[in-house]
């Protein structure tokens, strides 16, 4: 099959799965409206942010394994504690705040911080603090444990009609992973993440605003940065001060710039996610690469590549470009965080030489024929088999996809 026919077929398959641009825009608008409505009903002390693929508009329909994955909600505590930058003192915070914390970056990995308490007017909150080197720090571990006790209340806030009584909670990093017995989906998973708003843009991410790039536009970068960042209660695994540490999160600016993706860029990310979940992951007993690794790779490619022609006719070419970029990260054992480029997303025990070597071989195989690797993924095979079209009828199947209704 000619290359252009391969691109055409993959595009039509994705459209049939619900990744057509107008459908993605509808999802994004629905999420924005839902988020606005929910926050209007909340006390100003906290708010919610819808995150993950669903919020970004990259979720497909029934056929896809990623259709109901990555539906996360971050609950933001906007004022408690009031978080200031590392060079600030309690005099820099408004007097009406009962708990003021200052970020501290010494002896922590890039992308993490400790929260030193510099104003404590609520003694009842001291059980969340730990004394370390004669200073008082807000413990991420203790805070997360405390917040998980209000999970059921927050869960009812999300979608009360979903809950039939079958609810299980399990800690997963900074999140509380929730398994819900749902009327619509059987057993569905939701991740509740707790974040605390920073009252500043961190110095470690300052370069993201100022560095030269091909994408996105400078005005969009500035507007994204205005949305701010948050700290979530999780430390670097194995760190001596892991229980005290917090990780920077850029969910709002990240979602903001991803909403500027065109049709090809959205589909490219969808294909990378499908490849990871249904091809690469099958070779390992535990999760090695995450959707966030692929998202980060795509963002770097978009920023660094001087290629304005991100069109559907070159979809597979752009997928290959991203996989080649990911290969360079794997071979160097360094995947730079998109907002904090000195932070290494591969800085984990799991990324050993043996694992990285195996990943490289798998990616080499995919790069030889990405069309076949993608088409053999269960997501596409399920769609093809449901319509009872054999693989030898690719062109005929492509014609049928022209008349299939896009899922809306």
Coordinates of C-alpha atoms in Angstrom, one line a residue:
X1 CA 0.0 0.0 0.0
X2 CA 1.3 3.4 -0.9
X3 CA 2.4 5.6 2.0
X4 CA -0.3 8.2 1.3
X5 CA -2.9 5.4 1.5
X6 CA -1.5 4.3 4.8
X7 CA -1.8 7.7 6.2
X8 CA -5.3 8.0 4.8
X9 CA -6.4 4.7 6.4
X10 CA -4.9 5.5 9.8
X11 CA -6.6 8.9 9.8
X12 CA -10.0 7.4 8.9
X13 CA -9.6 4.7 11.6
X14 CA -8.9 7.4 14.1
X15 CA -11.9 9.4 12.9
X16 CA -14.1 6.4 13.3
X17 CA -12.7 6.0 16.9
X18 CA -13.8 9.5 17.8
X19 CA -10.5 11.5 17.2
X20 CA -11.9 13.8 14.5
X21 CA -11.1 17.4 15.3
X22 CA -14.7 18.6 15.8
X23 CA -15.3 15.8 18.2
X24 CA -12.2 16.7 20.2
X25 CA -13.2 20.3 20.3
X26 CA -16.6 19.3 21.6
X27 CA -15.0 17.3 24.4
X28 CA -12.7 20.2 25.3
X29 CA -15.6 22.7 25.4
X30 CA -17.6 20.3 27.5
X31 CA -14.8 19.8 30.0
X32 CA -14.2 23.6 30.2
X33 CA -17.9 24.2 30.8
X34 CA -18.2 21.5 33.4
X35 CA -15.1 22.7 35.2
X36 CA -16.4 26.3 35.2
X37 CA -19.8 25.1 36.6
X38 CA -18.2 23.0 39.3
X39 CA -15.9 25.8 40.4
X40 CA -18.8 28.3 40.6
X41 CA -20.4 26.0 43.2
X42 CA -17.2 25.7 45.3
X43 CA -15.9 27.8 48.1
X44 CA -13.1 30.1 47.0
X45 CA -10.7 28.2 49.2
X46 CA -10.4 25.4 46.7
X47 CA -11.2 24.6 43.1
X48 CA -10.9 21.7 40.7
X49 CA -9.1 21.1 37.4
X50 CA -10.0 18.3 35.0
X51 CA -6.9 16.6 33.7
X52 CA -5.8 13.6 31.7
X53 CA -6.7 12.7 28.1
X54 CA -10.4 13.2 28.6
X55 CA -9.9 16.9 29.6
X56 CA -7.4 17.4 26.8
X57 CA -9.9 16.0 24.2
X58 CA -7.8 13.0 23.3
X59 CA -10.2 10.3 24.5
X60 CA -11.8 8.0 22.0
X61 CA -14.9 5.9 22.1
X62 CA -15.8 2.3 23.0
X63 CA -13.2 0.6 20.8
X64 CA -10.2 2.2 22.3
X65 CA -8.4 1.0 25.5
X66 CA -7.6 4.7 26.1
X67 CA -11.3 5.7 25.8
X68 CA -12.0 5.8 29.5
X69 CA -8.4 6.0 30.8
X70 CA -6.7 9.1 32.1
X71 CA -9.8 10.8 33.6
X72 CA -8.3 12.6 36.5
X73 CA -9.4 15.5 38.7
X74 CA -7.0 17.7 40.7
X75 CA -8.5 19.4 43.7
X76 CA -6.6 22.6 44.4
X77 CA -6.3 24.2 47.8
X78 CA -5.8 27.8 46.8
X79 CA -5.0 29.4 50.1
X80 CA -4.1 26.7 52.6
X81 CA -1.2 26.8 52.8
X82 CA -0.2 30.1 51.2
X83 CA 3.0 29.1 49.3
X84 CA 5.7 31.7 48.6
X85 CA 9.0 31.5 46.7
X86 CA 12.3 30.5 48.3
X87 CA 13.6 34.1 48.8
X88 CA 10.4 35.3 50.5
X89 CA 9.7 35.7 54.2
X90 CA 6.5 35.8 56.2
X91 CA 6.3 39.5 55.7
X92 CA 5.8 38.9 52.0
X93 CA 2.5 37.0 52.7
X94 CA -0.8 38.7 53.5
X95 CA -1.6 38.9 57.2
X96 CA -4.9 37.0 56.9
X97 CA -3.3 33.6 56.1
X98 CA -3.0 31.2 58.9
X99 CA -0.4 28.9 57.3
X100 CA 2.4 30.2 55.1
X101 CA 5.0 28.0 53.6
X102 CA 8.2 28.8 51.7
X103 CA 9.6 26.4 49.0
X104 CA 13.0 25.0 49.7
X105 CA 15.1 23.3 47.0
X106 CA 18.2 22.3 48.8
X107 CA 19.0 18.6 48.8
X108 CA 16.0 17.7 46.5
X109 CA 15.9 16.5 42.9
X110 CA 15.0 18.9 40.1
X111 CA 11.2 19.3 39.9
X112 CA 10.7 18.8 43.6
X113 CA 10.6 21.1 46.7
X114 CA 10.2 21.0 50.4
X115 CA 7.7 23.3 52.1
X116 CA 9.1 25.1 55.1
X117 CA 6.4 26.5 57.4
X118 CA 7.2 30.1 58.3
X119 CA 3.8 31.1 59.7
X120 CA 1.6 28.8 61.7
X121 CA -1.5 30.3 63.3
X122 CA -3.4 27.1 63.4
X123 CA -1.8 24.7 66.0
X124 CA -4.2 21.9 65.0
X125 CA -2.4 21.6 61.6
X126 CA 1.0 20.9 63.3
X127 CA 0.3 17.2 63.0
X128 CA 1.0 17.6 59.3
X129 CA 4.4 19.0 59.9
X130 CA 7.8 17.3 60.5
X131 CA 10.8 18.9 62.2
X132 CA 14.0 18.5 60.1
X133 CA 17.3 20.1 60.7
X134 CA 15.7 22.4 63.3
X135 CA 13.1 23.7 60.8
X136 CA 9.5 22.8 60.4
X137 CA 8.3 21.4 57.1
X138 CA 4.9 20.5 55.8
X139 CA 5.0 16.7 55.1
X140 CA 3.6 15.7 51.7
X141 CA 3.0 12.2 53.0
X142 CA 1.1 13.2 56.1
X143 CA -0.9 15.8 54.0
X144 CA -1.9 13.2 51.4
X145 CA -2.9 10.7 54.1
X146 CA -5.0 13.4 55.8
X147 CA -6.7 14.5 52.5
X148 CA -7.5 10.9 51.5
X149 CA -10.0 10.8 54.4
X150 CA -12.3 13.3 52.5
X151 CA -12.2 11.2 49.4
X152 CA -15.9 10.1 49.6
X153 CA -17.0 13.7 50.0
X154 CA -15.0 14.8 47.0
X155 CA -16.1 11.8 45.0
X156 CA -19.7 12.8 45.5
X157 CA -18.9 16.2 44.2
X158 CA -17.5 14.8 41.0
X159 CA -20.5 12.8 39.8
X160 CA -22.8 11.8 42.6
X161 CA -25.1 9.8 40.3
X162 CA -22.3 7.5 39.4
X163 CA -21.7 6.1 42.8
X164 CA -23.7 2.9 43.6
X165 CA -21.8 2.1 46.8
X166 CA -19.0 0.1 45.3
X167 CA -16.0 2.4 45.8
X168 CA -12.4 1.4 46.5
X169 CA -9.5 3.8 47.2
X170 CA -5.8 3.1 46.6
X171 CA -2.9 5.5 46.8
X172 CA -1.1 6.0 43.5
X173 CA 1.8 8.5 43.7
X174 CA 0.2 11.9 44.5
X175 CA -3.2 10.6 43.6
X176 CA -5.9 8.6 45.3
X177 CA -6.9 6.0 42.6
X178 CA -10.6 5.3 42.9
X179 CA -12.4 2.3 41.5
X180 CA -16.1 3.2 41.1
X181 CA -19.0 1.0 40.3
X182 CA -20.6 3.1 37.6
X183 CA -24.0 2.9 35.9
X184 CA -22.5 3.8 32.6
X185 CA -19.2 2.1 32.6
X186 CA -19.3 -0.9 34.9
X187 CA -16.2 -0.5 36.9
X188 CA -14.4 2.8 36.1
X189 CA -11.2 4.3 37.5
X190 CA -10.8 7.9 38.5
X191 CA -7.7 9.5 39.9
X192 CA -8.2 12.3 42.5
X193 CA -5.0 14.4 42.8
X194 CA -4.5 17.0 45.5
X195 CA -2.6 20.1 44.7
X196 CA -1.6 23.4 46.5
X197 CA -1.4 26.5 44.4
X198 CA 2.0 28.3 44.2
X199 CA 1.7 32.1 44.4
X200 CA 4.6 32.4 41.9
X201 CA 6.1 30.9 38.8
X202 CA 9.1 28.8 39.9
X203 CA 12.6 29.8 39.0
X204 CA 13.4 26.3 37.9
X205 CA 10.8 26.7 35.1
X206 CA 11.7 30.3 34.2
X207 CA 13.6 29.1 31.1
X208 CA 10.4 27.6 29.7
X209 CA 9.0 31.2 29.3
X210 CA 12.1 32.7 27.8
X211 CA 13.7 30.1 25.6
X212 CA 13.6 30.3 21.8
X213 CA 11.1 28.0 20.2
X214 CA 9.1 27.3 17.0
X215 CA 5.9 26.5 18.9
X216 CA 3.8 27.7 20.6
X217 CA 3.6 31.5 20.0
X218 CA 5.2 33.7 22.7
X219 CA 1.8 35.2 23.6
X220 CA 0.4 31.7 24.2
X221 CA 3.4 30.8 26.4
X222 CA 2.9 34.0 28.5
X223 CA -0.8 33.3 28.9
X224 CA -0.1 29.7 29.8
X225 CA 2.4 30.8 32.5
X226 CA -0.2 33.1 34.0
X227 CA -2.3 30.0 34.9
X228 CA 0.4 29.1 37.4
X229 CA 1.7 25.9 38.8
X230 CA 0.9 23.7 41.8
X231 CA 2.7 21.4 44.2
X232 CA 1.4 17.9 44.7
X233 CA 2.2 15.7 47.7
X234 CA 4.7 13.2 46.5
X235 CA 8.4 13.0 46.9
X236 CA 11.2 11.5 44.7
X237 CA 11.2 7.7 45.2
X238 CA 14.0 6.7 47.5
X239 CA 14.9 10.2 48.6
X240 CA 16.1 10.6 52.2
X241 CA 13.5 13.3 52.6
X242 CA 10.8 11.7 50.4
X243 CA 8.0 12.1 53.0
X244 CA 8.7 15.9 53.2
X245 CA 8.8 16.5 49.5
X246 CA 6.3 17.9 47.0
X247 CA 6.4 17.7 43.2
X248 CA 5.8 20.6 40.8
X249 CA 2.8 20.2 38.6
X250 CA 2.0 22.3 35.5
X251 CA -1.4 20.8 34.6
X252 CA -3.1 24.1 33.7
X253 CA -0.5 25.6 31.4
X254 CA 0.1 22.1 29.8
X255 CA -3.6 21.7 29.1
X256 CA -3.7 25.2 27.8
X257 CA -1.1 24.8 25.1
X258 CA -2.3 21.3 24.2
X259 CA -5.7 22.8 23.3
X260 CA -3.8 24.6 20.5
X261 CA -3.0 21.2 18.8
X262 CA -4.2 20.9 15.3
X263 CA -5.9 17.7 13.9
X264 CA -2.6 16.0 13.0
X265 CA -0.9 16.8 16.3
X266 CA -3.9 15.5 18.3
X267 CA -3.9 12.3 16.2
X268 CA -0.2 11.9 16.6
X269 CA -0.5 11.9 20.3
X270 CA -3.4 9.5 20.2
X271 CA -1.3 7.1 18.1
X272 CA 1.7 7.4 20.5
X273 CA -0.6 6.5 23.4
X274 CA -2.0 3.5 21.6
X275 CA 1.5 2.3 20.6
X276 CA 2.6 2.5 24.2
X277 CA -0.4 0.9 25.8
X278 CA -1.0 -1.9 23.2
X279 CA 2.5 -2.6 21.8
X280 CA 5.4 -1.5 24.0
X281 CA 3.7 -2.2 27.3
X282 CA 3.0 -5.9 26.3
X283 CA 6.8 -6.6 26.4
X284 CA 7.1 -5.7 30.1
X285 CA 5.6 -6.9 33.4
X286 CA 5.4 -3.4 34.8
X287 CA 4.8 0.0 33.3
X288 CA 8.0 1.5 32.0
X289 CA 7.0 4.3 29.7
X290 CA 3.9 6.3 30.5
X291 CA 1.7 8.5 28.5
X292 CA 3.4 11.5 30.0
X293 CA 6.8 10.4 28.5
X294 CA 5.1 10.4 25.1
X295 CA 3.3 13.7 25.7
X296 CA 6.6 15.3 26.7
X297 CA 8.4 13.9 23.7
X298 CA 5.7 15.3 21.4
X299 CA 5.9 18.7 23.0
X300 CA 9.6 18.9 22.6
X301 CA 9.3 17.8 18.9
X302 CA 6.7 20.6 18.3
X303 CA 8.9 23.2 20.0
X304 CA 12.2 22.2 18.3
X305 CA 11.0 21.2 14.8
X306 CA 10.8 23.9 12.2
X307 CA 8.0 22.1 10.3
X308 CA 4.8 24.1 9.9
X309 CA 3.2 21.4 7.8
X310 CA 1.7 19.2 10.5
X311 CA -1.0 17.8 8.2
X312 CA -2.9 14.5 8.2
X313 CA -1.2 13.4 5.0
X314 CA 2.1 13.1 6.9
X315 CA 0.7 11.6 10.1
X316 CA 2.9 8.5 10.1
X317 CA 6.0 10.6 9.3
X318 CA 5.3 12.7 12.4
X319 CA 4.8 9.6 14.5
X320 CA 8.2 8.4 13.4
X321 CA 9.8 11.7 14.2
X322 CA 8.5 11.5 17.8
X323 CA 9.7 7.9 18.2
X324 CA 13.1 8.8 16.9
X325 CA 13.2 11.7 19.5
X326 CA 12.1 9.3 22.2
X327 CA 15.0 6.9 21.1
X328 CA 17.5 9.7 21.7
X329 CA 16.1 10.2 25.2
X330 CA 16.3 6.5 25.9
X331 CA 19.8 6.1 24.7
X332 CA 21.0 9.1 26.7
X333 CA 18.9 7.9 29.8
X334 CA 17.6 11.5 29.9
X335 CA 14.1 12.6 29.1
X336 CA 13.9 16.3 30.0
X337 CA 10.8 17.6 31.7
X338 CA 9.1 20.0 29.3
X339 CA 8.7 22.8 31.8
X340 CA 11.8 22.1 34.0
X341 CA 14.2 20.9 31.4
X342 CA 16.9 20.0 33.9
X343 CA 14.6 17.5 35.6
X344 CA 15.0 14.0 34.1
X345 CA 11.8 12.0 33.7
X346 CA 14.0 8.9 33.3
X347 CA 15.7 9.4 36.7
X348 CA 14.2 6.3 38.1
X349 CA 15.6 2.9 39.2
X350 CA 13.5 1.2 36.5
X351 CA 15.5 2.8 33.6
X352 CA 18.4 0.5 33.8
X353 CA 20.7 -0.4 30.9
X354 CA 18.8 -3.7 30.3
X355 CA 15.4 -2.0 30.2
X356 CA 16.6 0.8 28.0
X357 CA 18.3 -1.6 25.6
X358 CA 15.0 -3.7 25.3
X359 CA 13.0 -0.5 24.7
X360 CA 15.4 0.6 21.9
X361 CA 15.1 -2.8 20.2
X362 CA 11.3 -2.6 20.3
X363 CA 11.2 0.9 19.0
X364 CA 13.6 0.0 16.2
X365 CA 11.1 -2.7 15.1
X366 CA 8.2 -0.2 15.2
X367 CA 10.2 2.4 13.3
X368 CA 10.8 -0.1 10.5
X369 CA 7.0 -0.2 9.8
X370 CA 4.9 2.0 12.0
X371 CA 1.8 1.4 9.9
X372 CA 1.8 -2.3 10.5
X373 CA 2.7 -1.9 14.2
X374 CA -0.2 0.5 14.6
X375 CA -2.7 -1.5 12.6
X376 CA -2.0 -4.6 14.6
X377 CA -2.9 -2.8 17.9
X378 CA -6.0 -4.2 19.5
X379 CA -7.8 -0.9 19.3
X380 CA -7.7 -0.9 15.5
X381 CA -8.1 -4.7 15.2
X382 CA -11.3 -4.6 17.3
X383 CA -12.8 -1.9 15.0
X384 CA -11.8 -3.7 11.9
X385 CA -13.0 -7.1 13.1
X386 CA -16.3 -5.6 14.3
X387 CA -17.0 -4.5 10.8
X388 CA -15.7 -7.9 9.5
X389 CA -13.1 -6.6 7.1
X390 CA -10.0 -8.8 6.6
X391 CA -6.6 -7.2 6.6
X392 CA -6.2 -7.9 2.9
X393 CA -9.0 -5.5 2.1
X394 CA -7.3 -2.3 3.3
X395 CA -8.4 -0.2 0.4
X396 CA -12.0 -1.4 0.5
X397 CA -12.1 -0.9 4.2
X398 CA -10.8 2.6 3.7
X399 CA -13.7 3.4 1.4
X400 CA -16.2 2.0 4.0
X401 CA -14.7 4.3 6.6
X402 CA -15.6 7.3 4.5
X403 CA -19.3 6.6 5.0
X404 CA -19.1 5.5 8.7
X405 CA -20.5 8.1 11.1
X406 CA -18.0 9.8 13.3
X407 CA -18.8 9.1 16.9
X408 CA -20.2 12.2 18.6

